[in-house]
N, CA, C and O of each residue as an XYZ file, in Angstrom:
364
protein
N      53.653     95.160    108.804
C      54.971     95.657    109.055
C      55.964     95.126    108.021
O      56.761     95.893    107.481
N      55.922     93.822    107.742
C      56.821     93.267    106.731
C      56.198     93.376    105.358
O      54.995     93.183    105.186
N      57.013     93.681    104.406
C      56.559     93.728    103.019
C      56.729     92.347    102.390
O      57.476     91.522    102.915
N      56.051     92.086    101.283
C      56.182     90.778    100.627
C      57.649     90.448    100.349
O      58.397     91.269     99.818
N      58.040     89.233    100.719
C      59.400     88.761    100.498
C      60.354     89.038    101.644
O      61.450     88.480    101.684
N      59.950     89.903    102.589
C      60.825     90.214    103.714
C      60.678     89.171    104.817
O      59.622     88.556    104.971
N      61.745     88.984    105.576
C      61.768     88.035    106.680
C      62.463     88.700    107.853
O      63.520     89.309    107.688
N      61.878     88.587    109.034
C      62.469     89.136    110.246
C      62.774     87.974    111.175
O      61.875     87.234    111.574
N      64.037     87.817    111.514
C      64.387     86.733    112.418
C      65.555     87.121    113.310
O      66.294     88.068    113.041
N      65.689     86.353    114.379
C      66.766     86.575    115.335
C      67.807     85.487    115.127
O      67.490     84.298    115.167
N      69.037     85.893    114.907
C      70.134     84.969    114.630
C      70.900     84.708    115.920
O      71.398     85.632    116.562
N      70.985     83.423    116.290
C      71.749     82.993    117.466
C      71.365     83.768    118.739
O      72.197     83.987    119.620
N      70.096     84.176    118.816
C      69.568     84.918    119.963
C      70.367     86.183    120.271
O      70.403     86.636    121.415
N      71.013     86.755    119.237
C      71.824     87.957    119.434
C      71.490     89.067    118.448
O      71.398     90.231    118.837
N      71.310     88.731    117.203
C      71.191     89.717    116.129
C      69.822     89.606    115.471
O      69.422     88.529    115.031
N      69.105     90.730    115.406
C      67.858     90.768    114.663
C      68.191     91.146    113.223
O      68.983     92.052    112.964
N      67.569     90.431    112.302
C      67.882     90.606    110.892
C      66.601     90.717    110.077
O      65.724     89.856    110.164
N      66.498     91.771    109.294
C      65.417     91.935    108.328
C      66.033     91.659    106.968
O      66.928     92.380    106.529
N      65.562     90.629    106.310
C      66.175     90.271    105.033
C      65.114     90.082    103.958
O      63.942     89.822    104.234
N      65.571     90.222    102.740
C      64.737     89.973    101.565
C      65.685     89.631    100.424
O      66.779     90.190    100.338
N      65.277     88.723     99.553
C      66.155     88.376     98.432
C      66.356     89.571     97.506
O      65.416     90.302     97.195
N      67.600     89.750     97.073
C      67.929     90.868     96.185
C      68.215     90.398     94.766
O      68.236     91.195     93.829
N      68.438     89.084     94.617
C      68.814     88.560     93.315
C      70.316     88.628     93.076
O      70.799     88.226     92.017
N      71.053     89.138     94.059
C      72.509     89.216     93.974
C      73.089     88.108     94.848
O      73.074     88.204     96.075
N      73.593     87.068     94.218
C      74.089     85.910     94.951
C      75.115     86.243     96.015
O      75.137     85.616     97.073
N      75.956     87.211     95.751
C      76.995     87.571     96.712
C      76.405     88.274     97.937
O      77.025     88.283     99.000
N      75.224     88.858     97.798
C      74.594     89.608     98.879
C      73.598     88.756     99.647
O      73.523     88.836    100.873
N      72.834     87.942     98.930
C      71.825     87.094     99.563
C      72.515     85.966    100.313
O      73.358     85.270     99.748
N      72.171     85.782    101.559
C      72.765     84.745    102.385
C      71.676     84.147    103.247
O      70.983     84.871    103.963
N      71.516     82.853    103.191
C      70.486     82.170    103.975
C      71.019     81.902    105.378
O      71.552     80.828    105.658
N      70.868     82.889    106.253
C      71.385     82.763    107.608
C      70.818     81.544    108.317
O      71.519     80.881    109.082
N      69.539     81.247    108.062
C      68.910     80.132    108.774
C      69.431     78.765    108.338
O      69.114     77.764    108.981
N      70.198     78.694    107.296
C      70.808     77.420    106.896
C      72.093     77.142    107.669
O      72.526     75.994    107.763
N      72.703     78.190    108.222
C      73.998     78.043    108.869
C      74.013     78.442    110.344
O      74.965     78.139    111.063
N      72.960     79.120    110.791
C      72.889     79.569    112.171
C      71.518     79.237    112.746
O      70.542     79.072    112.014
N      71.464     79.143    114.074
C      70.184     78.941    114.751
C      69.396     80.245    114.669
O      69.837     81.271    115.186
N      68.234     80.208    114.024
C      67.409     81.399    113.857
C      66.020     81.156    114.439
O      65.476     80.054    114.369
N      65.471     82.211    115.009
C      64.119     82.166    115.559
C      63.277     83.236    114.883
O      63.766     84.302    114.511
N      62.023     82.925    114.740
C      61.045     83.889    114.228
C      59.896     83.947    115.248
O      58.841     83.348    115.044
N      60.123     84.680    116.347
C      59.127     84.697    117.420
C      57.791     85.263    116.968
O      57.725     86.190    116.161
N      56.741     84.687    117.504
C      55.394     85.169    117.216
C      55.180     86.532    117.866
O      54.596     87.434    117.266
N      55.661     86.667    119.102
C      55.546     87.926    119.828
C      56.918     88.590    119.803
O      57.912     88.012    120.244
N      56.955     89.808    119.284
C      58.214     90.538    119.157
C      58.388     91.513    120.319
O      57.404     91.942    120.921
N      59.634     91.862    120.635
C      59.845     92.891    121.654
C      59.250     94.222    121.197
O      59.003     94.422    120.008
N      59.023     95.129    122.146
C      58.448     96.434    121.798
C      59.337     97.209    120.842
O      58.848     97.884    119.936
N      60.642     97.109    121.046
C      61.570     97.755    120.126
C      62.807     96.876    119.995
O      63.142     96.102    120.892
N      63.469     97.013    118.869
C      64.667     96.218    118.623
C      65.524     96.915    117.586
O      65.020     97.634    116.723
N      66.818     96.695    117.681
C      67.734     97.177    116.655
C      67.898     96.051    115.644
O      68.194     94.913    116.007
N      67.705     96.376    114.391
C      67.690     95.373    113.331
C      68.671     95.755    112.230
O      68.736     96.909    111.807
N      69.423     94.776    111.781
C      70.271     94.970    110.614
C      69.430     94.568    109.403
O      68.864     93.475    109.368
N      69.352     95.447    108.424
C      68.563     95.171    107.223
C      69.482     94.717    106.092
O      70.452     95.389    105.743
N      69.149     93.567    105.537
C      69.833     93.056    104.347
C      68.728     92.765    103.338
O      68.423     91.616    103.020
N      68.148     93.849    102.854
C      66.976     93.727    101.998
C      67.138     94.462    100.682
O      66.157     94.709     99.980
N      68.358     94.811    100.347
C      68.573     95.534     99.106
C      68.168     96.987     99.234
O      68.188     97.556    100.326
N      67.805     97.575     98.126
C      67.467     98.998     98.082
C      65.954     99.169     98.148
O      65.212     98.493     97.435
N      65.506    100.074     99.008
C      64.103    100.476     99.021
C      64.023    101.776     98.248
O      64.711    102.739     98.583
N      63.203    101.816     97.232
C      63.049    103.045     96.447
C      62.400    104.158     97.252
O      62.548    105.339     96.937
N      61.686    103.769     98.287
C      61.018    104.732     99.163
C      61.631    104.641    100.560
O      60.931    104.412    101.546
N      62.949    104.825    100.626
C      63.693    104.611    101.862
C      63.103    105.372    103.049
O      62.922    104.788    104.117
N      62.803    106.647    102.887
C      62.282    107.452    103.998
C      60.956    106.883    104.506
O      60.732    106.811    105.715
N      60.087    106.484    103.594
C      58.797    105.904    103.987
C      58.998    104.566    104.687
O      58.360    104.295    105.705
N      59.882    103.727    104.147
C      60.129    102.413    104.753
C      60.746    102.573    106.131
O      60.376    101.859    107.063
N      61.683    103.500    106.269
C      62.312    103.759    107.556
C      61.253    104.187    108.571
O      61.265    103.737    109.716
N      60.332    105.065    108.142
C      59.248    105.528    109.024
C      58.362    104.364    109.447
O      58.017    104.245    110.623
N      57.986    103.497    108.495
C      57.147    102.335    108.811
C      57.813    101.440    109.854
O      57.176    101.022    110.821
N      59.073    101.155    109.656
C      59.795    100.284    110.583
C      59.944    100.948    111.946
O      59.786    100.292    112.975
N      60.245    102.242    111.960
C      60.384    102.949    113.234
C      59.069    102.944    114.006
O      59.073    102.793    115.227
N      57.953    103.105    113.315
C      56.642    103.065    113.974
C      56.364    101.689    114.580
O      55.635    101.574    115.564
N      56.949    100.654    113.988
C      56.779     99.293    114.494
C      57.807     98.960    115.572
O      57.830     97.840    116.082
N      58.661     99.931    115.922
C      59.663     99.696    116.959
C      60.929     99.052    116.434
O      61.760     98.586    117.214
N      61.083     99.021    115.126
C      62.263     98.418    114.512
C      63.207     99.534    114.095
O      62.886    100.336    113.218
N      64.368     99.582    114.726
C      65.324    100.647    114.478
C      66.620    100.076    113.940
O      67.029     98.977    114.313
N      67.243    100.805    113.087
C      68.536    100.415    112.545
C      69.623    100.844    113.512
O      69.572    101.958    114.034
N      70.614     99.985    113.766
C      71.727    100.411    114.621
C      72.499    101.564    113.989
O      73.284    102.231    114.663
N      72.280    101.799    112.711
C      72.957    102.884    112.019
C      72.164    104.184    112.077
O      72.633    105.208    111.578
N      70.977    104.169    112.672
C      70.141    105.362    112.722
C      70.835    106.481    113.495
O      70.823    107.630    113.053
N      71.440    106.167    114.640
C      72.133    107.187    115.414
C      73.310    107.732    114.621
O      73.534    108.942    114.591
N      74.056    106.853    113.986
C      75.197    107.272    113.173
C      74.732    108.203    112.053
O      75.365    109.225    111.787
N      73.645    107.853    111.410
C      73.120    108.686    110.327
C      72.680    110.041    110.862
O      72.899    111.064    110.213
N      72.062    110.058    112.040
C      71.628    111.320    112.636
C      72.828    112.214    112.938
O      72.775    113.424    112.718
N      73.898    111.624    113.437
C      75.116    112.402    113.715
C      75.674    112.986    112.424
O      76.051    114.157    112.380
N      75.726    112.171    111.373
C      76.219    112.667    110.089
C      75.340    113.790    109.555
O      75.849    114.767    109.006
N      74.037    113.661    109.709
C      73.113    114.692    109.235
C      73.366    116.011    109.962
O      73.361    117.075    109.343
N      73.586    115.942    111.275
C      73.856    117.154    112.054
C      75.168    117.774    111.592
O      75.258    118.989    111.417
N      76.189    116.934    111.393
C      77.486    117.452    110.948
C      77.387    118.107    109.576
O      78.088    119.081    109.302
N      76.531    117.584    108.719
C      76.364    118.144    107.379
C      75.442    119.360    107.378
O      75.337    120.070    106.377
N      74.777    119.593    108.506
C      73.844    120.709    108.589
C      72.480    120.375    108.012
O      71.693    121.277    107.724
N      72.182    119.062    107.834
C      70.894    118.671    107.264
C      69.957    118.066    108.292
O      68.830    117.693    107.965
N      70.416    117.965    109.539
C      69.593    117.362    110.591
C      69.444    118.306    111.772
O      70.088    119.353    111.841
N      68.578    117.909    112.701
C      68.352    118.719    113.904
C      69.500    118.500    114.883
O      69.975    117.377    115.057
N      69.933    119.562    115.507
C      71.020    119.471    116.483
C      70.459    119.187    117.861
O      71.217    119.074    118.824
């Protein structure tokens, strides 16, 4: 499910975060240095995750992989609404 360099953790038992170093100092932030983070061995069946992993060149494929693993972006619904409004998504 995770690609090399990616990390999935829960921040302060509230926010799930998928992160990977981007090489951009202003973007990369070590949450586990400043907040209580957990990396549970057993994950929930589904979870909403904020991704801070830079750009995926194969975004559609990566999104599909994560969705199959039960990892959903909180922005997925927003994106679906925008797609419908633009006429590029299913109504």
